[in-house]
PDB file of C-alpha atoms in Angstrom:
ATOM      1  CA  MET A   1      45.860  -4.196  -3.308  1.00  0.00           C
ATOM      2  CA  LYS A   2      49.384  -5.570  -3.175  1.00  0.00           C
ATOM      3  CA  ILE A   3      52.008  -2.962  -2.193  1.00  0.00           C
ATOM      4  CA  ILE A   4      55.686  -2.660  -1.259  1.00  0.00           C
ATOM      5  CA  PHE A   5      56.390  -0.558   1.825  1.00  0.00           C
ATOM      6  CA  LEU A   6      59.085   2.083   1.282  1.00  0.00           C
ATOM      7  CA  LYS A   7      59.185   3.072   4.965  1.00  0.00           C
ATOM      8  CA  ASP A   8      58.124   1.547   8.277  1.00  0.00           C
ATOM      9  CA  VAL A   9      54.433   2.166   8.947  1.00  0.00           C
ATOM     10  CA  PRO A  10      53.489   1.220  12.524  1.00  0.00           C
ATOM     11  CA  GLY A  11      50.719  -1.363  12.603  1.00  0.00           C
ATOM     12  CA  SER A  12      50.867  -1.973   8.851  1.00  0.00           C
ATOM     13  CA  GLY A  13      54.322  -3.043   7.694  1.00  0.00           C
ATOM     14  CA  LYS A  14      58.042  -2.486   7.673  1.00  0.00           C
ATOM     15  CA  ARG A  15      60.312  -1.240   4.922  1.00  0.00           C
ATOM     16  CA  ASN A  16      60.511  -3.701   1.988  1.00  0.00           C
ATOM     17  CA  ASP A  17      57.530  -5.729   3.221  1.00  0.00           C
ATOM     18  CA  ILE A  18      55.184  -6.874   0.446  1.00  0.00           C
ATOM     19  CA  LYS A  19      51.594  -7.008   1.712  1.00  0.00           C
ATOM     20  CA  ASP A  20      47.988  -6.883   0.664  1.00  0.00           C
ATOM     21  CA  VAL A  21      46.197  -3.850   2.111  1.00  0.00           C
ATOM     22  CA  ALA A  22      42.837  -2.212   1.532  1.00  0.00           C
ATOM     23  CA  SER A  23      42.762  -0.369  -1.803  1.00  0.00           C
ATOM     24  CA  GLY A  24      41.517   2.839  -0.187  1.00  0.00           C
ATOM     25  CA  PHE A  25      44.275   2.795   2.436  1.00  0.00           C
ATOM     26  CA  ALA A  26      46.906   2.323  -0.248  1.00  0.00           C
ATOM     27  CA  ALA A  27      45.470   4.844  -2.731  1.00  0.00           C
ATOM     28  CA  ASN A  28      44.537   7.549  -0.228  1.00  0.00           C
ATOM     29  CA  TYR A  29      47.303   7.318   2.366  1.00  0.00           C
ATOM     30  CA  LEU A  30      50.288   5.071   1.669  1.00  0.00           C
ATOM     31  CA  ILE A  31      51.030   5.893  -1.975  1.00  0.00           C
ATOM     32  CA  PRO A  32      50.394   9.701  -1.832  1.00  0.00           C
ATOM     33  CA  ASN A  33      52.595   9.983   1.294  1.00  0.00           C
ATOM     34  CA  LYS A  34      55.354   7.966  -0.427  1.00  0.00           C
ATOM     35  CA  LEU A  35      55.167   5.260   2.224  1.00  0.00           C
ATOM     36  CA  ALA A  36      54.496   2.522  -0.328  1.00  0.00           C
ATOM     37  CA  VAL A  37      54.298   1.748  -4.043  1.00  0.00           C
ATOM     38  CA  THR A  38      52.191  -0.692  -6.002  1.00  0.00           C
ATOM     39  CA  ALA A  39      53.830  -4.115  -6.114  1.00  0.00           C
ATOM     40  CA  THR A  40      55.106  -4.918  -9.599  1.00  0.00           C
ATOM     41  CA  ASP A  41      57.293  -7.812 -10.734  1.00  0.00           C
ATOM     42  CA  ILE A  42      60.276  -5.484 -11.085  1.00  0.00           C
ATOM     43  CA  GLY A  43      59.640  -3.917  -7.675  1.00  0.00           C
ATOM     44  CA  MET A  44      59.335  -7.299  -5.995  1.00  0.00           C
ATOM     45  CA  ARG A  45      62.618  -8.478  -7.579  1.00  0.00           C
ATOM     46  CA  ARG A  46      64.285  -5.269  -6.367  1.00  0.00           C
ATOM     47  CA  VAL A  47      63.037  -5.930  -2.830  1.00  0.00           C
ATOM     48  CA  GLU A  48      64.343  -9.504  -2.891  1.00  0.00           C
ATOM     49  CA  LEU A  49      67.758  -8.313  -4.105  1.00  0.00           C
ATOM     50  CA  GLU A  50      67.836  -5.613  -1.426  1.00  0.00           C
ATOM     51  CA  LYS A  51      66.953  -8.141   1.279  1.00  0.00           C
ATOM     52  CA  ALA A  52      69.684 -10.504   0.066  1.00  0.00           C
ATOM     53  CA  GLN A  53      72.209  -7.664   0.082  1.00  0.00           C
ATOM     54  CA  MET A  54      71.160  -6.672   3.612  1.00  0.00           C
ATOM     55  CA  MET A  55      71.679 -10.266   4.781  1.00  0.00           C
ATOM     56  CA  VAL A  56      75.184 -10.345   3.267  1.00  0.00           C
ATOM     57  CA  GLU A  57      76.045  -7.010   4.895  1.00  0.00           C
ATOM     58  CA  ALA A  58      74.720  -8.197   8.261  1.00  0.00           C
ATOM     59  CA  LYS A  59      76.869 -11.353   8.052  1.00  0.00           C
ATOM     60  CA  LEU A  60      79.970  -9.301   7.189  1.00  0.00           C
ATOM     61  CA  GLU A  61      79.236  -6.937  10.076  1.00  0.00           C
ATOM     62  CA  LYS A  62      78.832  -9.884  12.467  1.00  0.00           C
ATOM     63  CA  ASP A  63      82.076 -11.520  11.283  1.00  0.00           C
ATOM     64  CA  LEU A  64      83.985  -8.241  11.675  1.00  0.00           C
ATOM     65  CA  LEU A  65      82.576  -7.695  15.163  1.00  0.00           C
ATOM     66  CA  LEU A  66      83.541 -11.230  16.253  1.00  0.00           C
ATOM     67  CA  LYS A  67      87.070 -10.669  14.884  1.00  0.00           C
ATOM     68  CA  ASN A  68      87.246  -7.363  16.778  1.00  0.00           C
ATOM     69  CA  LEU A  69      86.138  -9.093  19.979  1.00  0.00           C
ATOM     70  CA  SER A  70      88.946 -11.643  19.566  1.00  0.00           C
ATOM     71  CA  SER A  71      91.455  -8.803  19.217  1.00  0.00           C
ATOM     72  CA  LEU A  72      90.051  -7.056  22.285  1.00  0.00           C
ATOM     73  CA  ASN A  73      90.191 -10.135  24.535  1.00  0.00           C
ATOM     74  CA  GLY A  74      92.898  -9.793  27.213  1.00  0.00           C
ATOM     75  CA  SER A  75      94.061  -6.368  26.064  1.00  0.00           C
ATOM     76  CA  ARG A  76      94.546  -3.250  28.181  1.00  0.00           C
ATOM     77  CA  VAL A  77      93.056   0.201  27.614  1.00  0.00           C
ATOM     78  CA  THR A  78      94.014   3.315  29.590  1.00  0.00           C
ATOM     79  CA  ILE A  79      91.784   6.299  30.312  1.00  0.00           C
ATOM     80  CA  LEU A  80      92.997   9.415  32.069  1.00  0.00           C
ATOM     81  CA  GLY A  81      90.581  11.171  34.403  1.00  0.00           C
ATOM     82  CA  LYS A  82      90.612  14.077  36.796  1.00  0.00           C
ATOM     83  CA  ALA A  83      90.540  12.816  40.362  1.00  0.00           C
ATOM     84  CA  ASN A  84      90.880  14.099  43.914  1.00  0.00           C
ATOM     85  CA  GLU A  85      93.589  13.025  46.378  1.00  0.00           C
ATOM     86  CA  GLU A  86      91.565   9.980  47.501  1.00  0.00           C
ATOM     87  CA  GLY A  87      91.367   8.658  43.937  1.00  0.00           C
ATOM     88  CA  HIS A  88      87.717   9.493  43.264  1.00  0.00           C
ATOM     89  CA  LEU A  89      87.012  10.759  39.767  1.00  0.00           C
ATOM     90  CA  PHE A  90      85.224  14.093  39.363  1.00  0.00           C
ATOM     91  CA  ALA A  91      83.241  12.641  36.438  1.00  0.00           C
ATOM     92  CA  GLY A  92      82.370   8.983  36.033  1.00  0.00           C
ATOM     93  CA  ILE A  93      83.549   6.991  33.037  1.00  0.00           C
ATOM     94  CA  HIS A  94      80.670   5.670  30.942  1.00  0.00           C
ATOM     95  CA  LYS A  95      80.317   3.128  28.130  1.00  0.00           C
ATOM     96  CA  LYS A  96      80.706   5.811  25.465  1.00  0.00           C
ATOM     97  CA  GLU A  97      84.093   6.949  26.794  1.00  0.00           C
ATOM     98  CA  ILE A  98      85.263   3.332  27.016  1.00  0.00           C
ATOM     99  CA  ARG A  99      84.138   2.593  23.442  1.00  0.00           C
ATOM    100  CA  ASP A 100      85.827   5.773  22.160  1.00  0.00           C
ATOM    101  CA  GLN A 101      89.094   4.923  23.944  1.00  0.00           C
ATOM    102  CA  ILE A 102      89.090   1.363  22.551  1.00  0.00           C
ATOM    103  CA  LYS A 103      88.656   2.823  19.088  1.00  0.00           C
ATOM    104  CA  LYS A 104      91.443   5.366  19.677  1.00  0.00           C
ATOM    105  CA  GLU A 105      94.008   3.032  21.270  1.00  0.00           C
ATOM    106  CA  LEU A 106      93.352  -0.314  19.615  1.00  0.00           C
ATOM    107  CA  ARG A 107      91.554   0.790  16.441  1.00  0.00           C
ATOM    108  CA  ILE A 108      88.755  -1.645  17.208  1.00  0.00           C
ATOM    109  CA  GLU A 109      85.124  -0.698  16.765  1.00  0.00           C
ATOM    110  CA  ILE A 110      82.530  -2.265  19.038  1.00  0.00           C
ATOM    111  CA  PRO A 111      78.954  -1.232  19.744  1.00  0.00           C
ATOM    112  CA  GLU A 112      78.480   0.760  22.935  1.00  0.00           C
ATOM    113  CA  ASP A 113      75.610  -1.450  24.100  1.00  0.00           C
ATOM    114  CA  SER A 114      77.805  -4.576  24.017  1.00  0.00           C
ATOM    115  CA  ILE A 115      79.952  -3.195  26.868  1.00  0.00           C
ATOM    116  CA  GLU A 116      78.700  -4.590  30.163  1.00  0.00           C
ATOM    117  CA  LEU A 117      78.973  -1.842  32.766  1.00  0.00           C
ATOM    118  CA  LYS A 118      76.443  -1.728  35.594  1.00  0.00           C
ATOM    119  CA  GLU A 119      77.367   1.792  36.687  1.00  0.00           C
ATOM    120  CA  PRO A 120      79.917   4.435  35.699  1.00  0.00           C
ATOM    121  CA  ILE A 121      83.476   3.942  36.947  1.00  0.00           C
ATOM    122  CA  LYS A 122      84.201   6.533  39.645  1.00  0.00           C
ATOM    123  CA  THR A 123      87.614   5.586  41.030  1.00  0.00           C
ATOM    124  CA  LEU A 124      91.185   5.222  39.805  1.00  0.00           C
ATOM    125  CA  GLY A 125      92.586   1.734  39.272  1.00  0.00           C
ATOM    126  CA  GLU A 126      92.190  -1.284  37.054  1.00  0.00           C
ATOM    127  CA  VAL A 127      88.759  -2.651  36.222  1.00  0.00           C
ATOM    128  CA  PRO A 128      87.985  -5.808  34.250  1.00  0.00           C
ATOM    129  CA  ILE A 129      85.366  -4.989  31.612  1.00  0.00           C
ATOM    130  CA  GLU A 130      83.261  -7.591  29.822  1.00  0.00           C
ATOM    131  CA  VAL A 131      82.035  -7.161  26.267  1.00  0.00           C
ATOM    132  CA  GLU A 132      79.368  -9.461  24.862  1.00  0.00           C
ATOM    133  CA  SER A 133      77.945  -9.648  21.371  1.00  0.00           C
ATOM    134  CA  TYR A 134      76.412 -12.473  19.334  1.00  0.00           C
ATOM    135  CA  GLY A 135      76.768 -14.810  22.312  1.00  0.00           C
ATOM    136  CA  ARG A 136      80.528 -14.283  22.579  1.00  0.00           C
ATOM    137  CA  LYS A 137      81.930 -12.754  25.758  1.00  0.00           C
ATOM    138  CA  VAL A 138      85.448 -11.345  26.145  1.00  0.00           C
ATOM    139  CA  THR A 139      87.184  -9.446  28.941  1.00  0.00           C
ATOM    140  CA  PHE A 140      89.751  -6.665  28.817  1.00  0.00           C
ATOM    141  CA  THR A 141      91.348  -4.472  31.473  1.00  0.00           C
ATOM    142  CA  LEU A 142      90.489  -0.801  31.757  1.00  0.00           C
ATOM    143  CA  SER A 143      93.185   1.138  33.582  1.00  0.00           C
ATOM    144  CA  VAL A 144      91.901   4.446  34.976  1.00  0.00           C
ATOM    145  CA  GLU A 145      94.803   6.769  35.754  1.00  0.00           C
ATOM    146  CA  LYS A 146      95.010  10.256  37.138  1.00  0.00           C
ATOM    147  CA  GLY A 147      95.300  12.859  34.395  1.00  0.00           C
ATOM    148  CA  LYS A 148      95.890  16.592  34.434  1.00  0.00           C
TER     149      LYS A 148
END
């Protein structure tokens, strides 16, 4: 039986996949649990349109991210942190805090996982941070200053 998956089903198919499966599996499990519907011409056209729209959205998202990376390259971002007299921070600065500060200061959105940070920053000072996405790598300066 030819079906269209409505949700990801591990070992069987992903959302919007059109596949042939055993009739009993489709009739007794997939369709009653709203995981799939019978493949019709209209349904298959809808899936193709949805896939095309997802590809367009993914391209727009990629283009926007690459533009954001260009804007970020060479810039400076400042984070204030509580530190002792020797300049050691009480709490390390992680990727999430860096991403949030970039968004706040520069109004640039980047994915947290594109920030390359081996370990949290634990001292005051300036740190060069690399960001890589879609094969493009840029560097900006993170200035960690003592806050209240």
